Structures are given as structure tokens and as C-alpha cells.
Short mmCIF file of C-alpha atoms in Angstrom, two decimals:
data_model
loop_
_atom_site.label_atom_id
_atom_site.label_comp_id
_atom_site.label_asym_id
_atom_site.label_seq_id
_atom_site.Cartn_x
_atom_site.Cartn_y
_atom_site.Cartn_z
CA UNK A 1 -127.85 175.85 196.49
CA UNK A 2 -125.04 173.62 195.22
CA UNK A 3 -124.30 170.37 196.98
CA UNK A 4 -120.97 169.34 198.47
CA UNK A 5 -119.18 166.79 196.29
CA UNK A 6 -117.95 163.79 198.27
CA UNK A 7 -115.94 161.26 196.29
CA UNK A 8 -115.25 157.78 197.70
CA UNK A 9 -112.67 155.41 196.24
CA UNK A 10 -113.42 151.73 196.86
CA UNK A 11 -116.68 149.87 197.43
CA UNK A 12 -115.77 147.52 200.26
CA UNK A 13 -116.58 147.99 203.95
CA UNK A 14 -115.08 151.46 204.28
CA UNK A 15 -116.77 152.80 201.18
CA UNK A 16 -120.12 151.27 202.08
CA UNK A 17 -120.06 152.60 205.63
CA UNK A 18 -119.06 156.05 204.36
CA UNK A 19 -122.20 156.21 202.20
CA UNK A 20 -124.41 155.09 205.07
CA UNK A 21 -122.93 157.68 207.42
CA UNK A 22 -123.15 160.50 204.87
CA UNK A 23 -126.80 159.80 204.16
CA UNK A 24 -127.60 159.58 207.84
CA UNK A 25 -125.90 162.85 208.78
CA UNK A 26 -126.17 165.22 205.82
CA UNK A 27 -128.77 166.28 203.25
CA UNK A 28 -126.74 168.52 200.95
CA UNK A 29 -124.11 166.08 199.67
CA UNK A 30 -123.57 164.57 196.24
CA UNK A 31 -121.86 161.20 196.71
CA UNK A 32 -119.94 159.42 193.99
CA UNK A 33 -118.33 156.06 194.75
CA UNK A 34 -115.87 154.59 192.26
CA UNK A 35 -115.08 150.87 192.18
CA UNK A 36 -112.49 149.49 189.76
CA UNK A 37 -114.01 146.02 189.72
CA UNK A 38 -117.19 144.82 188.10
CA UNK A 39 -118.87 143.22 191.12
CA UNK A 40 -119.96 145.50 193.98
CA UNK A 41 -118.90 144.46 196.54
CA UNK A 42 -117.83 140.90 197.24
CA UNK A 43 -117.12 139.92 200.85
CA UNK A 44 -113.98 137.78 200.68
CA UNK A 45 -114.44 136.95 204.36
CA UNK A 46 -117.52 134.99 203.26
CA UNK A 47 -115.66 133.01 200.60
CA UNK A 48 -115.31 129.82 202.66
CA UNK A 49 -119.06 129.77 203.31
CA UNK A 50 -119.65 130.05 199.57
CA UNK A 51 -117.13 127.33 198.74
CA UNK A 52 -118.82 125.02 201.26
CA UNK A 53 -122.33 125.69 199.85
CA UNK A 54 -123.40 127.53 203.01
CA UNK A 55 -124.76 130.70 201.38
CA UNK A 56 -127.92 131.47 199.44
CA UNK A 57 -126.05 132.46 196.27
CA UNK A 58 -122.61 133.78 195.33
CA UNK A 59 -124.22 137.05 194.24
CA UNK A 60 -125.50 137.54 197.78
CA UNK A 61 -122.02 137.41 199.33
CA UNK A 62 -121.60 141.16 199.25
CA UNK A 63 -121.76 144.26 201.43
CA UNK A 64 -124.26 145.94 199.17
CA UNK A 65 -125.45 146.14 195.58
CA UNK A 66 -125.65 149.38 193.59
CA UNK A 67 -129.39 148.86 193.42
CA UNK A 68 -129.57 149.36 197.19
CA UNK A 69 -129.09 153.07 196.57
CA UNK A 70 -131.00 153.30 193.29
CA UNK A 71 -133.73 155.46 194.82
CA UNK A 72 -131.33 157.93 196.41
CA UNK A 73 -130.56 160.77 194.01
CA UNK A 74 -127.61 161.85 196.15
CA UNK A 75 -125.69 158.62 195.48
CA UNK A 76 -123.96 157.37 192.32
CA UNK A 77 -122.20 154.00 192.36
CA UNK A 78 -119.86 153.62 189.39
CA UNK A 79 -118.33 150.17 189.04
CA UNK A 80 -115.70 149.43 186.37
CA UNK A 81 -114.35 152.90 187.10
CA UNK A 82 -110.74 153.04 188.25
CA UNK A 83 -109.43 156.16 189.95
CA UNK A 84 -105.88 156.63 188.69
CA UNK A 85 -104.85 160.04 189.98
CA UNK A 86 -105.61 162.73 192.53
CA UNK A 87 -105.25 166.25 191.15
CA UNK A 88 -104.88 168.02 194.47
CA UNK A 89 -104.33 171.46 192.94
CA UNK A 90 -107.70 171.27 191.17
CA UNK A 91 -109.41 169.10 193.81
CA UNK A 92 -110.39 166.48 191.27
CA UNK A 93 -109.75 162.81 190.54
CA UNK A 94 -108.93 161.24 187.19
CA UNK A 95 -111.07 158.19 186.49
CA UNK A 96 -110.83 155.61 183.71
CA UNK A 97 -113.91 153.71 182.57
CA UNK A 98 -112.40 150.24 182.21
CA UNK A 99 -115.12 149.16 179.76
CA UNK A 100 -114.25 151.67 177.02
CA UNK A 101 -110.98 153.11 178.40
CA UNK A 102 -112.40 156.64 178.40
CA UNK A 103 -111.02 159.13 180.92
CA UNK A 104 -112.93 161.72 182.96
CA UNK A 105 -112.13 164.17 185.74
CA UNK A 106 -114.55 164.43 188.65
CA UNK A 107 -114.38 167.28 191.19
CA UNK A 108 -114.43 166.73 194.92
CA UNK A 109 -114.87 168.88 197.99
CA UNK A 110 -114.07 165.93 200.23
CA UNK A 111 -112.28 162.75 199.15
CA UNK A 112 -112.34 159.49 201.12
CA UNK A 113 -109.81 156.84 200.12
CA UNK A 114 -110.79 153.26 200.88
CA UNK A 115 -108.72 151.63 198.18
CA UNK A 116 -108.08 148.40 200.08
CA UNK A 117 -105.51 145.71 199.43
CA UNK A 118 -104.61 143.19 196.76
CA UNK A 119 -103.48 139.58 197.36
CA UNK A 120 -99.82 138.73 196.96
CA UNK A 121 -98.58 136.28 194.38
CA UNK A 122 -95.40 134.38 195.29
CA UNK A 123 -92.60 135.73 193.03
CA UNK A 124 -91.37 132.36 191.77
CA UNK A 125 -91.15 130.81 188.29
CA UNK A 126 -94.48 129.39 187.21
CA UNK A 127 -96.72 131.77 189.13
CA UNK A 128 -98.43 132.62 185.83
CA UNK A 129 -99.34 129.00 185.05
CA UNK A 130 -102.95 127.96 184.68
CA UNK A 131 -104.58 126.71 187.90
CA UNK A 132 -102.46 129.00 190.09
CA UNK A 133 -105.15 131.01 191.85
CA UNK A 134 -105.52 133.73 194.43
CA UNK A 135 -107.98 133.54 197.33
CA UNK A 136 -109.74 136.90 197.15
CA UNK A 137 -112.63 138.49 195.27
CA UNK A 138 -115.66 137.38 193.29
CA UNK A 139 -113.84 136.07 190.20
CA UNK A 140 -111.34 133.98 192.14
CA UNK A 141 -114.12 132.63 194.37
CA UNK A 142 -116.10 131.34 191.41
CA UNK A 143 -112.95 129.94 189.78
CA UNK A 144 -111.98 128.05 192.93
CA UNK A 145 -115.52 126.77 193.37
CA UNK A 146 -115.42 125.29 189.88
CA UNK A 147 -112.17 123.47 190.67
CA UNK A 148 -113.53 122.08 193.94
CA UNK A 149 -116.38 120.59 191.92
CA UNK A 150 -114.03 119.24 189.21
CA UNK A 151 -113.34 115.53 189.75
CA UNK A 152 -110.12 115.85 187.72
CA UNK A 153 -108.68 118.10 190.42
CA UNK A 154 -107.44 115.76 193.12
CA UNK A 155 -104.43 117.47 194.73
CA UNK A 156 -104.64 121.03 196.03
CA UNK A 157 -101.75 122.94 197.56
CA UNK A 158 -102.52 126.01 199.62
CA UNK A 159 -99.67 128.49 200.02
CA UNK A 160 -100.02 130.52 203.21
CA UNK A 161 -101.34 129.28 206.56
CA UNK A 162 -103.05 132.41 207.81
CA UNK A 163 -106.81 132.82 208.05
CA UNK A 164 -107.44 132.70 204.29
CA UNK A 165 -105.17 129.71 203.79
CA UNK A 166 -106.83 127.77 206.59
CA UNK A 167 -110.25 128.50 205.07
CA UNK A 168 -109.07 127.36 201.65
CA UNK A 169 -107.59 124.17 203.09
CA UNK A 170 -110.73 123.29 205.05
CA UNK A 171 -113.05 123.94 202.11
CA UNK A 172 -110.81 121.78 199.90
CA UNK A 173 -110.79 118.89 202.37
CA UNK A 174 -114.57 119.04 202.65
CA UNK A 175 -114.71 118.85 198.84
CA UNK A 176 -112.82 115.54 199.01
CA UNK A 177 -109.41 116.77 197.81
CA UNK A 178 -105.90 115.82 198.94
CA UNK A 179 -104.68 119.00 200.59
CA UNK A 180 -101.23 120.31 201.42
CA UNK A 181 -100.95 123.51 203.45
CA UNK A 182 -97.58 125.24 203.50
CA UNK A 183 -96.08 128.38 204.99
CA UNK A 184 -92.66 129.94 205.23
CA UNK A 185 -92.97 130.44 209.00
CA UNK A 186 -92.69 127.70 211.60
CA UNK A 187 -96.39 127.06 212.34
CA UNK A 188 -99.85 127.68 210.94
CA UNK A 189 -101.56 130.84 212.17
CA UNK A 190 -98.26 131.86 213.73
CA UNK A 191 -98.84 135.59 213.40
CA UNK A 192 -102.24 135.36 215.14
CA UNK A 193 -101.72 132.92 218.00
CA UNK A 194 -98.88 131.83 220.25
CA UNK A 195 -97.50 128.30 220.02
CA UNK A 196 -99.62 126.94 222.89
CA UNK A 197 -102.68 127.27 220.66
CA UNK A 198 -101.11 126.73 217.24
CA UNK A 199 -99.66 123.41 218.45
CA UNK A 200 -103.21 122.23 219.14
CA UNK A 201 -104.50 123.44 215.77
CA UNK A 202 -101.57 122.08 213.75
CA UNK A 203 -102.20 118.62 215.18
CA UNK A 204 -105.92 118.96 214.46
CA UNK A 205 -105.28 119.94 210.84
CA UNK A 206 -103.19 116.79 210.36
CA UNK A 207 -105.92 114.68 211.99
CA UNK A 208 -108.40 116.08 209.47
CA UNK A 209 -106.19 115.07 206.56
CA UNK A 210 -104.29 118.28 205.85
CA UNK A 211 -100.59 117.79 205.21
CA UNK A 212 -98.93 120.75 206.97
CA UNK A 213 -95.51 121.88 205.77
CA UNK A 214 -93.85 124.70 207.71
CA UNK A 215 -90.60 126.49 207.00
CA UNK A 216 -91.40 125.97 203.32
CA UNK A 217 -88.98 127.47 200.82
CA UNK A 218 -90.87 127.45 197.53
CA UNK A 219 -88.61 127.43 194.50
CA UNK A 220 -91.02 126.97 191.62
CA UNK A 221 -94.51 126.14 190.46
CA UNK A 222 -93.86 123.26 188.06
CA UNK A 223 -95.69 122.77 184.77
CA UNK A 224 -95.58 123.59 181.06
CA UNK A 225 -99.07 125.03 180.58
CA UNK A 226 -100.86 124.41 183.85
CA UNK A 227 -99.38 123.69 187.24
CA UNK A 228 -98.54 120.08 188.10
CA UNK A 229 -96.48 120.47 191.27
CA UNK A 230 -95.05 122.87 193.83
CA UNK A 231 -91.29 122.53 194.17
CA UNK A 232 -89.60 123.44 197.44
CA UNK A 233 -85.95 123.10 198.44
CA UNK A 234 -86.79 119.64 199.82
CA UNK A 235 -89.52 118.04 197.70
CA UNK A 236 -92.10 118.32 194.94
CA UNK A 237 -95.75 118.27 195.96
CA UNK A 238 -98.15 117.09 193.20
CA UNK A 239 -100.67 119.88 192.62
CA UNK A 240 -103.60 120.13 190.24
CA UNK A 241 -104.48 123.48 191.79
CA UNK A 242 -102.46 125.99 193.79
CA UNK A 243 -104.32 128.49 195.94
CA UNK A 244 -102.10 131.37 196.98
CA UNK A 245 -103.08 132.92 200.31
CA UNK A 246 -99.76 134.49 201.18
CA UNK A 247 -100.88 137.85 202.51
CA UNK A 248 -101.89 141.16 201.00
CA UNK A 249 -100.35 144.43 199.94
CA UNK A 250 -101.88 147.91 199.89
CA UNK A 251 -103.47 149.02 196.64
CA UNK A 252 -101.62 152.32 196.63
CA UNK A 253 -99.18 152.34 193.70
CA UNK A 254 -101.37 154.96 192.02
CA UNK A 255 -100.91 157.27 195.02
CA UNK A 256 -97.11 157.33 195.00
CA UNK A 257 -95.75 160.86 194.84
CA UNK A 258 -99.13 162.33 195.78
CA UNK A 259 -100.22 160.87 199.11
CA UNK A 260 -97.66 160.15 201.83
CA UNK A 261 -96.98 156.40 202.11
CA UNK A 262 -94.61 154.44 204.30
CA UNK A 263 -91.82 152.34 202.78
CA UNK A 264 -94.20 149.38 202.31
CA UNK A 265 -96.92 151.42 200.63
CA UNK A 266 -99.37 151.85 203.52
CA UNK A 267 -101.15 155.22 203.61
CA UNK A 268 -100.07 157.53 206.42
CA UNK A 269 -102.72 159.54 208.24
CA UNK A 270 -102.73 161.85 211.25
CA UNK A 271 -104.80 161.40 214.38
CA UNK A 272 -107.89 162.63 212.49
CA UNK A 273 -107.43 160.11 209.64
CA UNK A 274 -106.44 162.95 207.32
CA UNK A 275 -103.73 162.46 204.69
CA UNK A 276 -101.12 165.06 203.78
CA UNK A 277 -103.55 166.48 201.18
CA UNK A 278 -106.25 168.95 202.24
CA UNK A 279 -109.74 167.42 202.43
CA UNK A 280 -108.41 163.94 201.60
CA UNK A 281 -109.01 161.18 204.17
CA UNK A 282 -107.96 157.52 204.22
CA UNK A 283 -109.61 154.56 205.90
CA UNK A 284 -109.54 150.78 205.80
CA UNK A 285 -107.10 148.07 204.84
CA UNK A 286 -104.62 150.26 202.91
CA UNK A 287 -103.90 152.46 205.92
CA UNK A 288 -101.90 152.20 209.11
CA UNK A 289 -104.56 151.95 211.81
CA UNK A 290 -104.04 153.24 215.34
CA UNK A 291 -103.84 150.21 217.64
CA UNK A 292 -104.89 150.93 221.21
CA UNK A 293 -102.86 148.11 222.84
CA UNK A 294 -99.77 148.75 220.70
CA UNK A 295 -100.10 152.54 221.01
CA UNK A 296 -98.81 152.60 217.47
CA UNK A 297 -99.96 152.69 213.85
CA UNK A 298 -99.94 149.24 212.25
CA UNK A 299 -101.70 147.46 209.35
CA UNK A 300 -104.96 145.90 210.57
CA UNK A 301 -106.93 144.58 207.60
CA UNK A 302 -110.34 144.02 209.17
CA UNK A 303 -113.84 145.05 208.15
CA UNK A 304 -114.53 146.20 211.70
CA UNK A 305 -111.63 148.64 211.54
CA UNK A 306 -112.69 150.13 208.19
CA UNK A 307 -116.26 150.68 209.34
CA UNK A 308 -115.24 152.36 212.59
CA UNK A 309 -112.85 154.62 210.74
CA UNK A 310 -115.53 155.54 208.18
CA UNK A 311 -117.97 156.38 210.95
CA UNK A 312 -115.41 158.69 212.58
CA UNK A 313 -114.34 160.41 209.34
CA UNK A 314 -117.85 161.20 208.15
CA UNK A 315 -118.95 162.40 211.59
CA UNK A 316 -116.13 164.98 211.59
CA UNK A 317 -115.92 165.54 207.82
CA UNK A 318 -116.91 169.21 207.89
CA UNK A 319 -115.11 170.27 211.06
CA UNK A 320 -112.06 172.44 210.52
CA UNK A 321 -110.39 170.54 213.34
CA UNK A 322 -112.20 167.61 214.93
CA UNK A 323 -112.84 167.96 218.63
CA UNK A 324 -111.37 164.53 219.31
CA UNK A 325 -108.87 162.32 217.50
CA UNK A 326 -109.87 158.88 216.30
CA UNK A 327 -109.93 156.66 219.37
CA UNK A 328 -108.23 153.71 217.75
CA UNK A 329 -109.10 150.03 217.50
CA UNK A 330 -108.21 146.80 219.24
CA UNK A 331 -108.17 144.50 216.23
CA UNK A 332 -110.23 141.37 216.89
CA UNK A 333 -110.99 138.36 214.72
CA UNK A 334 -112.25 134.79 214.90
CA UNK A 335 -111.95 131.59 212.89
CA UNK A 336 -113.13 128.00 212.87
CA UNK A 337 -110.56 125.31 212.13
CA UNK A 338 -112.64 122.20 211.53
CA UNK A 339 -113.85 121.26 215.05
CA UNK A 340 -112.11 124.11 216.87
CA UNK A 341 -113.17 127.73 217.21
CA UNK A 342 -110.96 130.58 218.34
CA UNK A 343 -111.01 134.32 218.66
CA UNK A 344 -108.14 136.69 219.31
CA UNK A 345 -107.98 140.36 220.26
CA UNK A 346 -105.21 142.91 220.53
CA UNK A 347 -101.60 141.82 220.75
CA UNK A 348 -99.86 138.46 220.92
CA UNK A 349 -96.16 137.67 221.29
CA UNK A 350 -95.47 138.19 217.56
CA UNK A 351 -97.35 141.47 217.13
CA UNK A 352 -96.11 142.83 220.45
CA UNK A 353 -92.50 142.24 219.39
CA UNK A 354 -93.17 143.86 216.01
CA UNK A 355 -94.48 146.97 217.78
CA UNK A 356 -91.72 146.95 220.43
CA UNK A 357 -94.24 146.42 223.23
CA UNK A 358 -93.15 144.44 226.28
CA UNK A 359 -95.76 141.91 227.39
CA UNK A 360 -96.20 139.32 230.06
CA UNK A 361 -98.38 136.36 229.18
CA UNK A 362 -100.34 133.58 230.79
CA UNK A 363 -101.86 130.40 229.34
CA UNK A 364 -104.73 128.66 231.10
CA UNK A 365 -106.51 125.38 230.39
CA UNK A 366 -109.75 124.52 232.14
CA UNK A 367 -113.23 123.10 231.68
CA UNK A 368 -116.06 125.27 230.45
CA UNK A 369 -118.55 124.08 233.08
CA UNK A 370 -118.37 122.70 236.64
CA UNK A 371 -116.44 119.49 237.32
CA UNK A 372 -119.66 117.56 238.08
CA UNK A 373 -120.60 117.84 234.40
CA UNK A 374 -118.82 114.98 232.61
CA UNK A 375 -115.96 116.04 230.40
CA UNK A 376 -116.79 115.84 226.72
CA UNK A 377 -118.84 117.61 224.10
CA UNK A 378 -121.00 119.47 226.63
CA UNK A 379 -118.10 120.30 228.92
CA UNK A 380 -114.99 120.66 226.76
CA UNK A 381 -111.62 122.06 227.57
CA UNK A 382 -111.15 125.77 226.97
CA UNK A 383 -107.78 127.41 226.40
CA UNK A 384 -107.27 131.06 227.32
CA UNK A 385 -104.19 133.17 226.63
CA UNK A 386 -103.77 136.63 228.14
CA UNK A 387 -101.17 139.28 227.34
CA UNK A 388 -100.66 142.25 229.62
CA UNK A 389 -98.28 145.01 230.62
CA UNK A 390 -95.86 143.46 233.13
CA UNK A 391 -95.81 146.60 235.30
CA UNK A 392 -99.36 147.96 235.22
CA UNK A 393 -101.15 144.67 234.40
CA UNK A 394 -103.24 146.51 231.77
CA UNK A 395 -104.60 143.95 229.32
CA UNK A 396 -103.03 144.18 225.86
CA UNK A 397 -104.27 141.04 224.16
CA UNK A 398 -105.92 137.69 224.53
CA UNK A 399 -107.26 134.61 222.79
CA UNK A 400 -109.69 131.79 223.54
CA UNK A 401 -109.87 128.37 221.88
CA UNK A 402 -112.22 125.43 222.28
CA UNK A 403 -114.25 122.86 220.38
CA UNK A 404 -117.25 124.63 221.92
CA UNK A 405 -118.18 127.95 220.34
CA UNK A 406 -116.99 130.35 223.02
CA UNK A 407 -115.98 133.04 220.55
CA UNK A 408 -118.32 135.56 222.22
CA UNK A 409 -115.70 135.67 224.98
CA UNK A 410 -113.50 137.41 222.42
CA UNK A 411 -115.83 140.40 222.52
CA UNK A 412 -115.37 140.55 226.29
CA UNK A 413 -111.60 140.59 225.84
CA UNK A 414 -111.84 143.24 223.11
CA UNK A 415 -113.92 145.51 225.34
CA UNK A 416 -111.55 144.99 228.26
CA UNK A 417 -108.54 145.86 226.09
CA UNK A 418 -110.25 148.89 224.54
CA UNK A 419 -111.04 150.32 227.97
CA UNK A 420 -107.61 149.42 229.35
CA UNK A 421 -108.83 147.15 232.12
CA UNK A 422 -106.26 145.27 234.17
CA UNK A 423 -105.84 141.57 234.83
CA UNK A 424 -107.22 142.28 238.31
CA UNK A 425 -110.34 143.87 236.77
CA UNK A 426 -110.91 140.77 234.65
CA UNK A 427 -110.29 138.47 237.62
CA UNK A 428 -113.07 140.22 239.58
CA UNK A 429 -115.46 141.04 236.71
CA UNK A 430 -119.10 140.27 237.51
CA UNK A 431 -120.25 137.68 234.97
CA UNK A 432 -123.31 135.44 235.26
CA UNK A 433 -123.17 131.83 236.48
CA UNK A 434 -125.46 129.05 235.33
CA UNK A 435 -124.04 125.51 235.21
CA UNK A 436 -125.70 124.85 231.87
CA UNK A 437 -123.33 127.45 230.42
CA UNK A 438 -120.28 128.06 232.62
CA UNK A 439 -118.62 127.80 236.02
CA UNK A 440 -119.08 129.64 239.32
CA UNK A 441 -116.26 131.86 238.14
CA UNK A 442 -116.35 132.46 234.40
CA UNK A 443 -113.55 130.94 232.36
CA UNK A 444 -112.17 134.47 231.82
CA UNK A 445 -112.30 135.18 235.57
CA UNK A 446 -110.35 132.01 236.28
CA UNK A 447 -107.85 132.64 233.47
CA UNK A 448 -107.13 136.10 234.92
CA UNK A 449 -106.86 134.68 238.45
CA UNK A 450 -104.41 132.11 237.07
CA UNK A 451 -102.36 134.92 235.50
CA UNK A 452 -102.12 136.49 238.96
CA UNK A 453 -100.78 133.26 240.41
CA UNK A 454 -103.94 132.24 242.24
CA UNK A 455 -104.90 128.60 242.73
CA UNK A 456 -107.49 127.30 240.26
CA UNK A 457 -111.01 127.40 241.66
#
């Protein structure tokens, strides 16, 4: 009996989870995963840990290695193989072996696209100079690491003050470099957090030695062979190394004219994560994910999203019409910024406006533990932001920030948002109390009570 051919494009989180789900659920499948790159499969979210010497080895910073599936005859992992075309009429993909440039067609019965994203390079003169790097992938990670260890590299400019830019800046400071962090918007992390929290973090970055430039209008990367400065409309910043962390774009140029894309190149799918082509599915960073709080399809480039989508797709892969649509995601993430830790879930003011969702918001500051515990390291301030529907009070987003690691509270917010709990539900939620950890009412209880106008306990 012939096996069903399942082809997967991309070896990151979505591709990896697809293999795991296929092996768990089905016996009669032949799985081929194609990865254009050489290294399978680097976790860019672990790059800061590598740069700060906090991992066992750079070759361990990966989702999986091809050898993990070496004993499974149903799985073939082909790195250095770039899928360049879908031949929907023949149900095959055209693949180029990037080592010898040979071309082969592989048939599929089911095709799962997890092609991911590529980092953006600022389109200014000098972006092809030496020492202008990107902050993504195995090769760039090892290149940046070498520069952090190079005593001749003294001044580093990081372009982009999102998560990746913050990580690059912090790793560079810890390596003893002079660091400038710049972004075109008005504050670091401005698309993730509202100003009440970014004001705190911007000040903290400066205290740690990071020069923060916002509203930056970059005109040129200066240099004849290698970069020597970043020129804006106001100044030139001396730069021995430029790390570009200015966002990502979907890796979908090869799909144009075949798979339906939006005007920015993101893959469109229906409620079952199916594309416009029969038996072709799309998951992960290159797609528009269904956001539960936004009730809309938006780009959410997170490993958690890709893995949940892969789990759903494979579970329903052989159903003519799945019994249930994909339930959607909240979109949650966390980051450390030197001494501070934060996590955010769902919508904030920026993302709500982008999705045309009306939100009310509340910002609360309070101590982690009871007042009889002296303020300080063991009883720090905690900042909580909540976003909710102004009419129904259904929670749509939230964030917590503190010098204490309270990021687990982000999982509570994510679960509350996913299940469409209200501010009142959170205000009354039954959490534990132990003064070594929290207050008589949990910090989330009190933040929700504050949002309802109640006096602080």
C-alpha cells in the first residue's frame, strides 16, 4: 500500500511541530521537509543567550537536528534544498539543491507551507558595507558573536528598538561596547507596550549605558569599505558595527501568482488554515494569524502561534471539511530589559488601533507583597496594564512589568483573554495568597479592581 506524501516547506517551529504531529497521529505517511538553509534549525529567539555565553553551544540553539529523525524511515530532512515553485496542476513542488544547483520535482498529496520570514535591511546607501549585519539566523549570530569579542569593535549601533533590537543592545553593553539604539518611532518597544511602561524602560536603558535615539531618520550608512558611522538627518553616530533589527517580511516572493497573498506579501488562509490551492496549508510567521482579541487576521510572528497552527492542521489534515475552525491565538511574549522583566498578551493601544478595535485601558502600580514587607528587592513595585472592551468589559490585552520575575502572570492574562473573561472575572479570580509570594489579593486581582474604579486594597 502506497504512503501519503506530505511535503513541508521550512524547518522552524511550524515545520518541526508538523513532523511531530504527523508521526504521532499517522502511520502511512511519507514526510519530506525542505529547508533552504544549511543549519537546521536555529532558534533566533535564543540568540541573545548565545551572545551572552548562556548556552551550552551555538549548535545546540536549535529546534531539532536532522539526526533526531534519523531512525524514522518515514521522515526525510533535506537542508540546502530551496522550494521555488508549487505546481498545483501536478501536485508537485520544484526544489533546487543549493549545493549543486540541480533541480527536482517532488510530488505531494498534502503540502504544508511554513516558509517563515526574513529580516529587513534598511534601504539606505551603504547597507551593503562590511560590518552591517542582520540579527537573525545561525550565520548572523556567529558573525555578531565574533564582533562582540573583537576589541577593535568599540561602537555598536542597533537599528530597531523592538524585541530583537533590545536583545542586541543588551548583549552589546554586556560585552563592553558603546551602544546606540535607534528607532523611527517615538519610543523603544512602542508597538508592544503603552507609554506608561516604555517610559520606565527607556529611562532604564539610558541608566545602563544605552544611548536611545527615537524618531530617527536614517539617511546613510557611512564608509568606503566597511561602515564607520550611521548618518541621520541630525547627526552622525560613530559605528564599528551596525546591527539591523528593523522588523521582518514574509518569505513569500516565490509564491506570488500561485498562492493568494495580501498586498504586503502575507499568506491568506481560510478558517481551516487552507490556502486557495487544494491540499495546500499555511502556518507560522508568513501567514495572517487569527487573533482572538482583535477578531481579525494579523501578522503574529511567534513560535507559539506556529506550533498551535501546526497541531491544528495535522490533526485535521485528512478531513474533507474540519469539524471546527482553528480557534485562534492570543499572541503573548516576554522579554528582559536588563533588570526589568515584562510580558504582554493580546492587544495594546497600538495594535488595537491597527485592527480598528475600541479599547478602554487601566494602568496600576502596586507592591508585589504586603505593605509590612519592606519595599525593595524582595517587595518591588509591579506595573499592570489592562485593555478591555469598554461596553462588555471582556479582556482584550494586558501587560505586567517589574524588576521581579512575575512573567508567569502573563500566562494568566493570556488564558483570561483566550477564554474571553471580563475585568470583573479577573477582579474576583481565586488565586492563592502567601506573603512570601504575593498579597491577600493577587496583583492581577487588584489591578482589575483598580480598573473598575475600586479603592486599592
